[in-house]
Each structure stands twice: as C-alpha cells, then as structure tokens.
Amino acid sequence: MPTIDLPVGPVDYRDLGPSTPGAPVAVFVHGILVNSTLWDPVASQLAAAGIRCILPDWPLGAHRRPASPDADLSPTAVAGSISALLGQLDLHDAVLVGSDTGGALCQLALRDLAQDQLALRQPARGADTHRVGGLVLTNCDAFEQFPPRYFGPLFTLARSRLAVWLLAQQTRLRAVRHSPLGFGPLLNRPRPAALTRGWIQPLLDSAAIRHDLTRFARGLEGTELTEAATWLGSFPGPVRLVWGIRDRHFTVGLGRRLQAAFPHAQLDEVADATTFVSVDRPGAVISAVEGVLATSRA
C-alpha cells in the first residue's frame, strides 16, 4: 500500500479505481478497532463503476503502521489528518464516507474545512477550498452520544495499555469476538471470522498499535460533537444517512437528529442491518455514494 505523511504520522491507504484527473472520488473513514477492510464490499464495486476510492487505515487500533510517537491522536487531531489527506492528494468535491467513530471524525473534518474556508474568506463552494462535495454516513456517533453509553466502558478500558492487551488476548477466540461484548452487536449473522480476526490482529502483534489506541481513547473528551449542529447546518453539499435500523446503540432516532442538522440530508432506513451497514447491506451504501456524487457534480 502507498503511505502518506499526515499530522498523525504515516498512514497506509489503498487507492482503487480510476486515476484519471476529474474522476469522481470517495474517501472512506472507518471507526475504532476496525480498518479500511470494513469498506471492501462497497469500494470494490464503486471502483469497478469508475469511482476512485481512497481507503486509509486510520490509527484507531486496527492499523498496521504505528502513528508517530509524539503525535496528537485525539479525535480532533485525527479529523485534522482527514482534512490534510484531502489537501495532500489535491482532492476536490470528494464524498466523505464514515461509519461508527469514523462518522464522528467526518463531522469534525467538516468543521475544520469550514473554518479554513472562513479564514481564507472564500465562499463555501470556492474552487480552491471545496474539498468535500458531499457526505455519506452510516450508523455513527453524533451530538452528545460520543460514544453512546453502551460503548463507554470500552473507551474507559482503552485508556489503559494493560487493559487493551488483556482485551486483545480475549478476542483471539471467535466466540468472544462475535459475542455481545465484541463485534456481535455491530454485524448481522453470519459474521465473517477472517474479517474480524484481521481487525484485532494488529493489537495482538504490536505494542505500538495498542498504545495508539490508548492515546486515541485518552484524547476523547466526549464533548467534541455537542455543538455539531452549528457547523453541520452550514454544509452546502448533499448528505445521505444510511442507517441500519436494527442497531440498538446508534438508533434511528439519532440518525433523524443528524438529518435535521443538515440543510440537504436524506435518511435511508435500512432494514435488516446493524452498525456496519457496509458489510450487512453494501448495496445501500453504494447507492448512497453514487447518488451523492451525482447530485454534487450536477
């Protein structure tokens, strides 16, 4: 995989689909304890359809290249690296696609970009600053639910390097990984064992990766999104919220609140999907990305 140097350090990413100038582009942001393979069922089909897909492995615990030892890995800092990636790759009118914690990071990245545009005194759709043309979010954190109450203990444990090591050891067993205390609530059955093992393997292999996860958890204050409506309401691009209605933690009610925060948002309620809609029902996410690209580039 190619690597890009960002404020958090070197980040591996995959670049699928056409490389021709002007090709439509989507940038994917996964959540904690997963990596970009979360998006493979979506990105492979989008790339085949002529959409360039940028798939970074963000430093959230399932990445294989450690972040810089002295880097800030708080949510705000990681979101800043999303903005930096868009700039370094010189992407314009990209669609940001986020899930779980990654959805929160996308929201924070929109704030960064809005502040940059204000500082440059450019209109929101100025040619030099319009990096993000649209947004697709699946079930994710929002407002005061960062994280939702159910996941609070996980983030508390993740602040301890010893607890992270112990957690990783327990998840060697598929039964534990797929239990209600693991990825069980986030995926429909049958849950692909190789996929979930791939997500946890970096924690098993590397103390540096475990430390990166701890640094992210320690940097999370929980209040980063409480005022999100104040900047989401100024985002001019199309938004699709692809929400698995079987999710008991990122509920459809939260999705409806997010829809109301944006001026141009559509909520797609996806039956028989939980948190990871990109795995449970990839077609719904593919349709949303294509729809947002069609609208933003019209």
Coordinates of C-alpha atoms in Angstrom, one line a residue, residues 9 32 78 87 90 129 155 201 204 233 237 239 283:
G9 CA 2.2 10.3 11.2
I32 CA -12.3 2.3 16.3
V78 CA -7.3 12.6 13.6
G87 CA -5.2 18.6 0.6
D90 CA -5.4 17.5 -4.0
T129 CA -11.2 25.2 -0.9
F155 CA -13.4 3.5 25.8
Q201 CA -4.6 -8.9 14.7
L204 CA -2.1 -8.8 19.1
G233 CA -26.0 23.4 9.3
G237 CA -23.5 19.6 -0.1
V239 CA -25.9 14.2 2.6
G283 CA -25.7 -2.1 -1.9

